[in-house]
Amino acid sequence: MLGEGILRGLAETARNFAGSYFSKERLTTVEYPEERIPTIEAARVFPFLVYDGPDWEAGMRCVACQICEKECPPKCIYIEKSKDKKPDYTGKPQIYPARFDIDVSVCMSCQICVEVCPFEAIKMDTVFELSTDDRFGGLLQDRKELAKSNEYYHKIHPTEAAEVDARLAEEKAKSEAKAKAAAEAAAAKAAAAAASPAPAATEVKPTQPVIPPKPAGGGE
Amino acid sequence: MSGSATDIGFSLARQEGWNRPPVIEPEGEGELLEVAMGPHHPSTHGVFRMDVALDGERVVKLKPVFGYLHRNHEKIAEKTTYLASMPYTDRLDYFCSMTNNWAYALAVEKLSGQEVPERAEYLRVILAELTRIQNHASSIGFLLQEMGASGTPLMYAFREREKILDLFEGLSGSRMMCNYMRFGGCRVDPSAAWLDQTRKVVAGIPEFVDEFEAFLRSSEIVMARAQGMGILPGELAVNAGVTGPMLRASGVNYDIRKVDHYGIYDRFKFRVPLGDHGDIYDRYMIRMLEMRESIGILEQALKEVPGGPVMDPKAKIRNFRPKAGEAYGRIEAPKGELGFYLISDGGPNPYRYRVRPPSLINLTILEDMCLGHNVADVVLIFGSVDIVLGEVDR
């Protein structure tokens, strides 16, 4: 019969229409601003800079190595290195970013900066309501706006943040052990040098550049 | 070349009696009317123009005009590192970012000689087949939208697609711009919960496909408008370099999953559906059947997915420099053969980067399919090609 197929199709539509009142499977939309689907843990929207401790400027993990700036596909990151150094989380003096800007309108949320960062300093935020009426200043976020605490990072990506913290703690322990061993070696050497000052004066000279642990030990 | 059943292909039955062949007549007395038509809004297929010459309602000439969405993809990729062009490949065919990622990763892996761990290979197959299902579902939805079914089938397709996109989001962090695959594996190791959720979604897909098919297969409107329309003979399809469901609808048994054995596709049992007539209806049905075959592959892959790492431990994220040489990686993307051709001079960025997009090459024979049909059917024939302008213009 002509029209049978159409009627069969309409029956399917009716089933879906009626079903949308009862089944969540058939009605997946929500009324957005009032009702919200919780953001999932893996979500990535826009990068932020992680800092440890209470002060964002002192605790910033970023050391302005500029790898993310180079690797960023749309080149939305702008970094200026600082002239001076300040101690990082291991206590080693490091350069920090004097300027760190990310352009919201250029960023394409690809997460490449997070992957290439060797210092776990840049991570992805899950906040997606980034629209603003200020087209110039509002869309260019500087390092103060980008800085978010490690606690915040734990809140939005708990599993990933725990892994990162474990990795950082391991690294810190390793570098501390290394610094300690180096300091002990330096102390032992100094003691040896003090014990026999006369012949060491000529022989120690070429080995002198190989004592960088000394400033590290002093910084502790 | 014919659509007979072979060991890897099978042909499909259809209800006859709805054919409306094109009318090719010598030009009449009247003047031709030139119309610039095409989807102009990004929410449709993209921005595209067809310069159509009409004799009354009949198309006598058609010239596709590309380039409105040109974004300089290839040149950008030549100026940036290998890794940094991975997120750009998402934006080629924005319906199938997972398969785009895979094709690019495959080309770079060929170039650098990297091995992919077992688990990552399985994940790639799972994600590619999920991509195929959601792409075919929405392309059929769009086709029916162009037939005049204003939104309803498309929304059913999108509802199902949303479940698959949720899986992608749970794994990669983004619904459409997944940026998930890496040279030598995948970026994130999925949790057991994710795999369970995938199994659940895959178990629900056959019901959707049945429903979707019952909804439309016997519809007289679909048959009247799709059968005998936009016929593409197999020989012309081969000569024009058409690939994917378009080619198989014309009865040519050519599926890169079977021909090239890339990834681990030779471990799975699946058939390649083939059409007989090469018209819109066959293309529509081929996509329907491919969805069913994809479900079969997914079930096998999800059963066997092994443990282990998802990344080659020797893979480098920073300072990645493959040795000098050239490579062509191609996969069976949902729309056809997607290939990436790379030449490396040993530097951090490719010397030459070329995409072989299925959408563009499938679109080049649009005129041959449209001649002699009415203007209203041109829209439908265009829709049956299944293109995304992001990939056509790059």
Coordinates of C-alpha atoms in Angstrom, one line a residue:
Chain A
M1 CA 0.0 0.0 0.0
L2 CA 1.3 3.4 -0.9
G3 CA 2.0 5.5 2.2
E4 CA 2.5 2.5 4.4
G5 CA 6.2 3.3 4.8
I6 CA 5.5 6.8 5.8
L7 CA 3.0 5.7 8.4
R8 CA 5.5 3.3 9.8
G9 CA 8.0 6.1 10.1
L10 CA 5.5 8.3 11.8
A11 CA 4.7 5.6 14.3
E12 CA 8.4 5.6 15.1
T13 CA 8.4 9.3 15.6
A14 CA 5.4 9.1 17.9
R15 CA 7.1 6.4 19.9
N16 CA 10.1 8.7 20.3
F17 CA 7.9 11.7 21.2
A18 CA 6.0 9.8 23.9
G19 CA 9.2 8.2 25.1
S20 CA 10.9 11.5 25.6
Y21 CA 8.5 12.1 28.5
F22 CA 9.5 9.0 30.3
S23 CA 13.0 7.9 29.2
K24 CA 16.2 9.8 29.8
E25 CA 17.6 7.8 26.9
R26 CA 15.3 9.6 24.5
L27 CA 15.6 13.1 25.9
T28 CA 19.2 14.0 26.5
T29 CA 19.1 17.8 26.5
V30 CA 18.9 20.0 29.5
E31 CA 17.8 23.6 29.9
Y32 CA 21.2 25.1 30.0
P33 CA 21.7 28.1 32.2
E34 CA 19.3 26.9 34.9
E35 CA 20.2 23.2 34.7
R36 CA 23.8 22.1 34.2
I37 CA 25.4 18.8 33.3
P38 CA 28.4 18.4 35.6
T39 CA 31.7 18.9 33.8
I40 CA 33.6 15.7 33.5
E41 CA 37.1 15.2 34.9
A42 CA 38.9 15.0 31.7
A43 CA 37.4 18.2 30.3
R44 CA 39.9 20.7 29.0
V45 CA 39.0 24.3 28.1
F46 CA 41.7 26.8 28.8
P47 CA 45.2 26.6 30.4
F48 CA 46.1 28.0 33.8
L49 CA 49.4 28.2 35.7
V50 CA 49.7 26.1 38.9
Y51 CA 51.2 27.6 42.0
D52 CA 52.1 25.9 45.3
G53 CA 51.5 27.6 48.7
P54 CA 49.5 30.7 49.5
D55 CA 51.3 33.3 47.3
W56 CA 50.8 33.0 43.6
E57 CA 53.9 34.9 42.6
A58 CA 56.2 33.1 44.9
G59 CA 54.8 29.6 44.4
M60 CA 54.5 29.7 40.6
R61 CA 55.9 26.5 39.1
C62 CA 56.6 28.0 35.7
V63 CA 60.3 28.7 35.1
A64 CA 59.8 30.5 31.8
C65 CA 61.5 27.8 29.7
Q66 CA 59.3 28.9 26.8
I67 CA 58.8 25.3 25.5
C68 CA 55.0 25.8 25.6
E69 CA 55.4 29.0 23.7
K70 CA 57.4 27.3 21.0
E71 CA 55.1 24.2 20.8
C72 CA 51.7 26.0 21.0
P73 CA 50.1 25.3 17.6
P74 CA 48.2 28.6 17.3
K75 CA 51.0 30.5 19.1
C76 CA 48.7 32.1 21.7
I77 CA 51.2 32.1 24.5
Y78 CA 53.6 35.0 25.1
I79 CA 56.3 34.7 27.7
E80 CA 59.0 37.2 28.9
K81 CA 61.8 35.8 31.0
S82 CA 62.7 37.6 34.2
K83 CA 66.2 39.1 34.6
D84 CA 66.6 37.9 38.2
K85 CA 66.1 34.5 39.8
K86 CA 64.1 33.3 42.7
P87 CA 64.1 29.9 44.4
D88 CA 61.6 27.3 43.0
Y89 CA 59.9 24.5 44.9
T90 CA 63.1 22.6 45.3
G91 CA 64.9 25.6 46.5
K92 CA 67.0 26.0 43.4
P93 CA 67.2 29.5 42.1
Q94 CA 65.2 29.7 38.8
I95 CA 64.2 32.3 36.3
Y96 CA 60.4 33.0 36.5
P97 CA 58.1 34.5 33.9
A98 CA 58.0 38.3 34.1
R99 CA 55.2 38.2 31.7
F100 CA 53.0 35.3 30.8
D101 CA 50.0 36.0 28.5
I102 CA 47.5 33.7 26.9
D103 CA 45.0 34.9 24.4
V104 CA 41.6 33.3 25.0
S105 CA 40.5 34.2 21.5
V106 CA 43.4 32.3 19.8
C107 CA 43.8 29.3 22.1
M108 CA 42.2 26.2 20.7
S109 CA 42.2 24.1 23.9
C110 CA 44.4 21.4 22.5
Q111 CA 46.4 20.7 25.6
I112 CA 49.8 20.5 23.8
C113 CA 51.2 23.1 26.3
V114 CA 50.3 20.7 29.2
E115 CA 51.9 17.8 27.5
V116 CA 55.2 19.4 26.7
C117 CA 55.7 21.2 30.0
P118 CA 58.5 19.5 31.9
F119 CA 57.7 21.3 35.2
E120 CA 54.0 20.4 35.5
A121 CA 53.4 24.1 35.6
I122 CA 50.6 24.6 33.1
K123 CA 47.3 22.6 33.3
M124 CA 43.9 22.7 31.7
D125 CA 40.9 24.4 33.4
T126 CA 37.4 23.2 33.0
V127 CA 35.7 26.6 33.2
F128 CA 34.0 27.2 29.8
E129 CA 32.0 30.4 30.3
L130 CA 34.8 32.7 29.1
S131 CA 32.8 35.2 27.1
T132 CA 33.4 38.8 27.9
D133 CA 32.3 42.2 26.7
D134 CA 35.9 43.5 26.7
R135 CA 37.3 42.3 23.5
F136 CA 40.9 43.4 24.1
G137 CA 41.9 43.3 27.8
G138 CA 39.3 40.7 28.7
L139 CA 40.5 38.2 26.2
L140 CA 44.1 38.5 27.0
Q141 CA 44.8 36.9 30.3
D142 CA 48.0 37.8 32.1
R143 CA 49.9 35.6 34.6
K144 CA 48.0 36.9 37.6
E145 CA 44.6 35.9 36.0
L146 CA 46.1 32.6 34.9
A147 CA 47.6 31.6 38.2
K148 CA 45.4 29.1 40.1
S149 CA 46.4 27.2 43.2
N150 CA 47.3 23.5 43.4
E151 CA 44.3 23.0 45.6
Y152 CA 42.1 24.2 42.7
Y153 CA 43.9 21.8 40.4
H154 CA 43.1 19.0 42.8
K155 CA 39.5 20.0 42.8
I156 CA 39.0 19.9 39.1
H157 CA 41.3 17.0 38.1
P158 CA 41.7 14.9 41.3
T159 CA 43.2 11.8 39.7
E160 CA 45.6 13.6 37.4
A161 CA 46.6 16.1 40.2
A162 CA 47.4 13.2 42.6
E163 CA 49.7 11.6 40.0
V164 CA 51.4 14.9 39.3
D165 CA 51.9 15.5 43.1
A166 CA 53.4 12.1 43.5
R167 CA 55.8 12.6 40.6
L168 CA 56.8 16.0 41.9
A169 CA 57.4 14.7 45.4
E170 CA 59.6 11.9 44.0
E171 CA 61.6 14.4 41.9
K172 CA 62.0 16.7 44.9
A173 CA 63.2 13.8 47.1
K174 CA 65.6 12.8 44.4
S175 CA 67.0 16.3 43.9
E176 CA 67.3 16.8 47.7
A177 CA 69.2 13.5 48.1
K178 CA 71.4 14.5 45.2
A179 CA 72.0 17.9 46.8
K180 CA 72.7 16.3 50.1
A181 CA 75.2 13.9 48.6
A182 CA 76.9 16.6 46.7
A183 CA 77.1 18.8 49.8
E184 CA 78.6 15.9 51.8
A185 CA 81.1 15.2 49.0
A186 CA 82.0 18.9 48.9
A187 CA 82.4 19.0 52.6
A188 CA 84.5 15.9 52.6
K189 CA 86.7 17.4 49.8
A190 CA 87.0 20.7 51.7
A191 CA 88.0 18.8 54.8
A192 CA 90.6 16.8 52.8
A193 CA 91.8 20.0 51.3
A194 CA 92.1 21.6 54.8
A195 CA 94.0 18.5 56.0
S196 CA 96.7 18.9 53.4
P197 CA 96.8 22.5 52.2
A198 CA 100.2 22.7 50.7
P199 CA 100.1 20.1 47.8
A200 CA 96.4 20.7 47.0
A201 CA 97.0 24.4 46.0
T202 CA 98.2 23.4 42.5
E203 CA 96.2 20.3 41.9
V204 CA 92.7 21.5 43.0
K205 CA 92.7 24.3 40.5
P206 CA 91.6 22.4 37.3
T207 CA 88.9 20.6 39.2
Q208 CA 87.4 23.8 40.6
P209 CA 84.7 24.2 37.9
V210 CA 83.4 20.8 38.8
I211 CA 82.1 22.0 42.2
P212 CA 78.7 23.4 41.4
P213 CA 77.0 21.5 44.3
K214 CA 78.5 24.2 46.6
P215 CA 76.1 27.0 45.7
A216 CA 73.2 24.5 45.8
G217 CA 74.2 23.4 49.2
G218 CA 74.5 27.0 50.3
G219 CA 71.1 27.8 49.0
E220 CA 69.5 25.1 51.2
Chain B
M1 CA 33.7 -4.4 -10.7
S2 CA 30.2 -5.6 -10.3
G3 CA 28.4 -5.7 -7.0
S4 CA 28.1 -9.4 -6.7
A5 CA 28.6 -11.1 -3.4
T6 CA 32.3 -12.0 -2.8
D7 CA 34.1 -13.4 0.2
I8 CA 34.6 -9.9 1.6
G9 CA 31.7 -8.0 0.0
F10 CA 28.0 -8.5 -0.1
S11 CA 25.3 -6.7 -2.1
L12 CA 22.1 -5.4 -0.8
A13 CA 18.5 -6.0 -1.9
R14 CA 16.1 -3.2 -2.6
Q15 CA 12.5 -2.6 -3.5
E16 CA 12.3 -1.7 -7.2
G17 CA 9.9 0.6 -9.0
W18 CA 10.9 4.0 -7.8
N19 CA 13.6 4.9 -10.3
R20 CA 13.6 8.3 -12.0
P21 CA 16.5 8.4 -14.4
P22 CA 17.9 11.8 -15.4
V23 CA 16.6 13.5 -18.5
I24 CA 19.5 14.5 -20.8
E25 CA 18.1 16.4 -23.8
P26 CA 19.7 18.8 -26.2
E27 CA 19.3 22.4 -25.0
G28 CA 16.0 23.9 -25.7
E29 CA 15.2 27.3 -27.3
G30 CA 15.0 29.2 -24.0
E31 CA 17.8 31.0 -22.3
L32 CA 19.8 29.3 -19.5
L33 CA 19.4 30.6 -16.0
E34 CA 22.6 30.7 -14.0
V35 CA 22.1 30.3 -10.3
A36 CA 24.7 30.4 -7.5
M37 CA 23.5 27.9 -5.0
G38 CA 24.9 25.8 -2.2
P39 CA 25.0 25.5 1.5
H40 CA 26.2 28.9 2.6
H41 CA 25.9 28.5 6.3
P42 CA 28.5 26.8 8.5
S43 CA 25.9 24.9 10.3
T44 CA 25.0 22.9 7.2
H45 CA 27.9 21.2 5.5
G46 CA 30.1 24.3 5.4
V47 CA 30.5 27.2 3.0
F48 CA 30.3 26.1 -0.6
R49 CA 29.0 27.3 -3.9
M50 CA 27.7 25.6 -6.9
D51 CA 27.4 27.6 -10.1
V52 CA 24.4 25.9 -11.7
A53 CA 23.1 26.6 -15.3
L54 CA 19.5 25.7 -15.5
D55 CA 17.2 24.9 -18.4
G56 CA 13.9 25.3 -16.7
E57 CA 14.3 23.1 -13.6
R58 CA 16.9 20.9 -15.2
V59 CA 20.6 21.2 -14.5
V60 CA 22.7 21.4 -17.7
K61 CA 25.9 22.6 -16.2
L62 CA 27.3 22.6 -12.7
K63 CA 30.6 24.1 -11.4
P64 CA 31.6 23.5 -7.8
V65 CA 33.4 26.5 -6.3
F66 CA 35.7 25.6 -3.4
G67 CA 37.9 27.6 -1.0
Y68 CA 35.6 29.6 1.3
L69 CA 36.9 27.7 4.3
H70 CA 40.5 27.6 3.3
R71 CA 42.7 27.9 6.4
N72 CA 46.1 27.2 5.1
H73 CA 46.3 23.9 6.9
E74 CA 49.2 22.4 5.0
K75 CA 51.4 25.5 5.1
I76 CA 50.8 25.9 8.8
A77 CA 51.8 22.3 9.3
E78 CA 55.0 22.8 7.4
K79 CA 55.9 25.7 9.7
T80 CA 55.2 24.0 13.0
T81 CA 56.4 20.9 14.8
Y82 CA 55.0 17.4 14.0
L83 CA 53.2 17.3 17.3
A84 CA 51.7 20.7 17.0
S85 CA 49.9 19.9 13.7
M86 CA 48.0 17.1 15.5
P87 CA 45.3 19.4 16.9
Y88 CA 45.0 21.0 13.4
T89 CA 44.1 17.6 11.9
D90 CA 41.1 17.5 14.2
R91 CA 39.8 20.5 12.4
L92 CA 39.9 19.0 8.9
D93 CA 36.9 16.8 9.1
Y94 CA 35.4 18.0 12.4
F95 CA 33.0 15.1 12.5
C96 CA 35.8 12.5 12.6
S97 CA 38.7 13.9 14.5
M98 CA 39.7 10.5 15.8
T99 CA 40.3 9.0 12.3
N100 CA 42.1 12.2 11.2
N101 CA 44.4 11.8 14.2
W102 CA 45.0 8.2 13.3
A103 CA 45.8 8.9 9.7
Y104 CA 48.3 11.6 10.6
A105 CA 49.8 9.5 13.4
L106 CA 50.1 6.5 11.0
A107 CA 52.0 8.7 8.5
V108 CA 54.4 10.0 11.1
E109 CA 54.9 6.5 12.6
K110 CA 55.8 5.2 9.1
L111 CA 58.3 8.1 8.8
S112 CA 59.9 7.6 12.2
G113 CA 59.6 3.8 12.3
Q114 CA 57.8 3.8 15.7
E115 CA 55.9 0.8 17.1
V116 CA 52.5 1.1 18.5
P117 CA 51.6 -1.0 21.6
E118 CA 48.9 -3.6 21.4
R119 CA 46.5 -1.8 23.7
A120 CA 46.8 1.5 21.7
E121 CA 46.1 -0.4 18.4
Y122 CA 42.9 -1.8 19.9
L123 CA 41.9 1.6 21.2
R124 CA 42.5 3.1 17.8
V125 CA 40.2 0.6 16.2
I126 CA 37.5 1.1 18.8
L127 CA 37.6 4.9 18.4
A128 CA 37.8 4.8 14.6
E129 CA 34.7 2.5 14.5
L130 CA 32.8 4.7 17.0
T131 CA 33.7 7.6 14.7
R132 CA 32.4 5.8 11.7
I133 CA 29.1 5.1 13.4
Q134 CA 28.5 8.6 14.5
N135 CA 29.6 10.0 11.2
H136 CA 27.4 7.8 9.2
A137 CA 24.4 8.3 11.5
S138 CA 24.7 12.1 11.2
S139 CA 25.4 12.0 7.5
I140 CA 22.2 10.0 7.0
G141 CA 20.5 12.5 9.2
F142 CA 21.7 15.4 7.1
L143 CA 20.7 13.6 3.9
L144 CA 17.2 13.2 5.2
Q145 CA 17.2 16.8 6.3
E146 CA 18.0 17.8 2.8
M147 CA 15.1 15.6 1.6
G148 CA 12.8 17.7 3.6
A149 CA 12.5 15.8 6.9
S150 CA 13.2 19.0 8.8
G151 CA 15.2 18.0 11.8
T152 CA 13.6 14.9 13.2
P153 CA 15.8 12.1 11.8
L154 CA 18.8 14.4 12.2
M155 CA 18.0 14.9 15.9
Y156 CA 17.6 11.2 16.4
A157 CA 21.1 10.7 14.9
F158 CA 22.5 13.5 17.0
R159 CA 21.0 12.0 20.1
E160 CA 22.9 8.8 19.5
R161 CA 26.0 10.7 18.4
E162 CA 26.0 12.5 21.7
K163 CA 26.5 9.3 23.6
I164 CA 29.6 8.5 21.5
L165 CA 30.8 12.1 21.9
D166 CA 30.4 11.7 25.6
L167 CA 32.8 8.8 25.4
F168 CA 35.3 10.8 23.4
E169 CA 35.0 13.6 26.0
G170 CA 35.5 11.2 28.9
L171 CA 38.7 9.9 27.3
S172 CA 40.3 12.9 25.5
G173 CA 38.7 15.9 27.2
S174 CA 37.0 17.2 24.2
R175 CA 33.9 16.2 22.3
M176 CA 34.9 16.9 18.8
M177 CA 38.5 18.2 18.8
C178 CA 39.8 15.1 20.4
N179 CA 43.5 15.5 19.7
Y180 CA 43.9 12.0 21.2
M181 CA 46.4 10.0 19.2
R182 CA 50.1 10.4 19.4
F183 CA 53.1 9.2 17.4
G184 CA 53.6 5.7 18.9
G185 CA 50.3 5.3 20.8
C186 CA 47.5 7.2 22.4
R187 CA 47.6 10.1 24.9
V188 CA 45.5 8.8 27.8
D189 CA 45.0 5.3 29.1
P190 CA 41.3 4.7 29.4
S191 CA 40.0 3.5 32.8
A192 CA 38.1 0.2 33.2
A193 CA 35.0 2.3 33.8
W194 CA 35.4 4.0 30.4
L195 CA 35.6 0.7 28.7
D196 CA 32.5 -0.5 30.5
Q197 CA 30.7 2.6 29.5
T198 CA 31.8 2.0 25.9
R199 CA 30.5 -1.6 26.0
K200 CA 27.2 -0.2 27.3
V201 CA 26.9 2.4 24.5
V202 CA 27.9 -0.1 21.8
A203 CA 25.3 -2.6 23.1
G204 CA 22.7 0.2 22.6
I205 CA 23.6 1.1 19.1
P206 CA 22.0 -1.9 17.2
E207 CA 18.6 -0.8 18.6
F208 CA 19.1 2.7 17.4
V209 CA 20.2 1.5 13.9
D210 CA 17.1 -0.8 13.7
E211 CA 14.9 2.1 14.7
F212 CA 16.5 4.5 12.3
E213 CA 16.2 2.0 9.5
A214 CA 12.6 1.1 10.2
F215 CA 11.9 4.8 10.3
L216 CA 13.2 5.4 6.8
R217 CA 13.9 2.2 4.8
S218 CA 10.4 1.7 3.5
S219 CA 9.4 5.3 3.4
E220 CA 8.0 6.1 -0.1
I221 CA 9.4 9.6 0.0
V222 CA 12.9 8.4 0.6
M223 CA 12.6 5.8 -2.2
A224 CA 11.0 8.2 -4.7
R225 CA 13.6 10.8 -4.1
A226 CA 16.7 8.6 -3.7
Q227 CA 16.3 5.7 -6.1
G228 CA 17.9 6.3 -9.5
M229 CA 19.1 9.7 -8.5
G230 CA 22.7 10.9 -9.0
I231 CA 23.9 7.6 -10.5
L232 CA 27.7 7.2 -10.4
P233 CA 28.9 4.3 -12.5
G234 CA 31.6 2.2 -11.0
E235 CA 34.1 2.9 -13.8
L236 CA 33.7 6.7 -13.5
A237 CA 34.0 6.5 -9.7
V238 CA 37.3 4.6 -10.1
N239 CA 38.6 7.0 -12.7
A240 CA 37.7 10.0 -10.6
G241 CA 39.5 8.6 -7.6
V242 CA 36.3 8.4 -5.5
T243 CA 36.7 6.3 -2.3
G244 CA 34.7 5.3 0.7
P245 CA 31.0 4.5 0.8
M246 CA 30.5 6.4 -2.4
L247 CA 32.8 4.0 -4.3
R248 CA 31.3 0.9 -2.7
A249 CA 27.8 2.1 -3.4
S250 CA 28.8 1.9 -7.1
G251 CA 29.8 -1.7 -6.6
V252 CA 33.5 -1.4 -6.4
N253 CA 35.0 -3.6 -3.7
Y254 CA 37.6 -1.4 -2.2
D255 CA 38.0 -0.9 1.5
I256 CA 41.4 0.2 2.7
R257 CA 40.8 -1.8 5.9
K258 CA 40.8 -4.9 3.8
V259 CA 43.3 -3.8 1.1
D260 CA 46.0 -2.1 3.3
H261 CA 45.7 -4.1 6.5
Y262 CA 46.7 -1.0 8.5
G263 CA 46.5 -1.2 12.3
I264 CA 45.1 -4.6 13.4
Y265 CA 42.1 -4.7 11.1
D266 CA 43.0 -8.1 9.7
R267 CA 42.2 -9.6 13.2
F268 CA 38.6 -8.7 13.0
K269 CA 35.9 -10.4 11.0
F270 CA 33.7 -8.0 9.0
R271 CA 32.1 -7.7 5.6
V272 CA 32.2 -4.9 3.1
P273 CA 28.7 -3.9 1.9
L274 CA 28.5 -3.2 -1.8
G275 CA 25.8 -1.4 -3.8
D276 CA 24.6 -2.3 -7.3
H277 CA 23.2 1.0 -8.7
G278 CA 25.4 3.7 -7.4
D279 CA 22.6 6.0 -6.7
I280 CA 21.6 8.0 -3.6
Y281 CA 19.6 5.2 -2.1
D282 CA 22.6 2.8 -2.3
R283 CA 24.9 5.3 -0.7
Y284 CA 22.4 5.7 2.1
M285 CA 22.0 2.0 2.6
I286 CA 25.7 1.3 2.4
R287 CA 26.2 3.7 5.3
M288 CA 23.4 1.9 7.2
L289 CA 25.1 -1.5 6.7
E290 CA 28.6 -0.2 7.4
M291 CA 27.3 1.0 10.8
R292 CA 26.1 -2.6 11.5
E293 CA 29.5 -4.0 10.5
S294 CA 31.2 -1.4 12.7
I295 CA 29.2 -2.6 15.6
G296 CA 30.5 -6.1 14.9
I297 CA 34.1 -4.9 14.9
L298 CA 33.6 -2.9 18.1
E299 CA 32.1 -5.9 19.9
Q300 CA 35.1 -8.1 18.9
A301 CA 37.6 -5.3 19.8
L302 CA 36.1 -4.6 23.1
K303 CA 36.1 -8.2 24.0
E304 CA 39.8 -8.6 23.3
V305 CA 41.3 -5.3 24.4
P306 CA 44.5 -6.2 26.2
G307 CA 46.3 -4.5 29.1
G308 CA 49.6 -2.8 28.9
P309 CA 51.0 0.6 28.0
V310 CA 49.2 2.9 25.5
M311 CA 52.4 4.7 24.5
D312 CA 55.6 3.5 23.0
P313 CA 58.1 4.1 25.9
K314 CA 60.7 5.3 23.4
A315 CA 58.3 8.0 21.9
K316 CA 59.5 11.5 22.4
I317 CA 57.1 14.3 23.1
R318 CA 59.6 17.2 22.9
N319 CA 62.4 17.5 20.3
F320 CA 60.7 14.9 18.0
R321 CA 62.8 14.7 14.8
P322 CA 62.1 11.8 12.4
K323 CA 64.9 10.8 10.1
A324 CA 64.9 12.2 6.6
G325 CA 62.6 10.4 4.2
E326 CA 59.0 10.3 3.0
A327 CA 55.9 8.4 4.0
Y328 CA 52.3 8.1 3.0
G329 CA 49.9 6.9 5.7
R330 CA 46.3 6.2 4.7
I331 CA 43.3 4.9 6.4
E332 CA 39.7 4.2 5.6
A333 CA 38.1 7.3 7.1
P334 CA 34.3 7.3 7.3
K335 CA 34.2 9.4 4.2
G336 CA 36.8 7.6 2.1
E337 CA 40.6 7.3 1.8
L338 CA 42.2 9.8 4.1
G339 CA 45.9 10.1 3.5
F340 CA 48.8 12.1 4.8
Y341 CA 51.9 12.5 2.7
L342 CA 55.0 13.7 4.6
I343 CA 58.5 14.5 3.6
S344 CA 61.0 14.9 6.4
D345 CA 64.4 16.6 6.0
G346 CA 65.3 15.5 9.6
G347 CA 64.2 18.7 11.1
P348 CA 61.6 19.4 13.7
N349 CA 58.9 20.2 11.2
P350 CA 57.9 18.4 8.0
Y351 CA 59.4 19.7 4.7
R352 CA 56.2 18.8 2.9
Y353 CA 52.9 18.0 4.4
R354 CA 50.0 17.0 2.1
V355 CA 46.5 15.8 3.0
R356 CA 44.6 13.7 0.6
P357 CA 41.1 14.5 1.7
P358 CA 38.3 12.1 0.7
S359 CA 35.6 14.9 0.7
L360 CA 37.3 17.0 -1.9
I361 CA 38.0 14.2 -4.3
N362 CA 34.5 12.7 -3.9
L363 CA 33.1 16.1 -4.7
T364 CA 34.9 16.6 -8.0
I365 CA 32.4 14.4 -9.9
L366 CA 29.4 16.3 -8.6
E367 CA 28.6 17.6 -12.1
D368 CA 28.5 14.1 -13.6
M369 CA 26.0 13.0 -11.0
C370 CA 23.8 16.0 -11.2
L371 CA 23.3 16.6 -15.0
G372 CA 19.8 16.1 -16.1
H373 CA 18.3 16.2 -12.6
N374 CA 16.1 18.9 -11.1
V375 CA 17.5 21.6 -8.9
A376 CA 15.8 20.1 -5.8
D377 CA 17.7 16.8 -6.5
V378 CA 21.0 18.6 -6.7
V379 CA 20.8 19.4 -3.0
L380 CA 20.1 15.7 -2.3
I381 CA 22.9 14.4 -4.5
F382 CA 25.3 16.9 -2.9
G383 CA 24.1 15.6 0.5
S384 CA 24.7 12.0 -0.4
V385 CA 28.4 12.6 -1.1
D386 CA 28.8 13.2 2.6
I387 CA 31.3 16.0 2.8
V388 CA 32.6 18.4 5.4
L389 CA 33.9 21.6 4.0
G390 CA 36.6 21.8 6.6
E391 CA 38.3 18.9 4.8
V392 CA 37.5 20.1 1.3
D393 CA 39.1 23.5 1.6
R394 CA 41.6 22.7 4.4

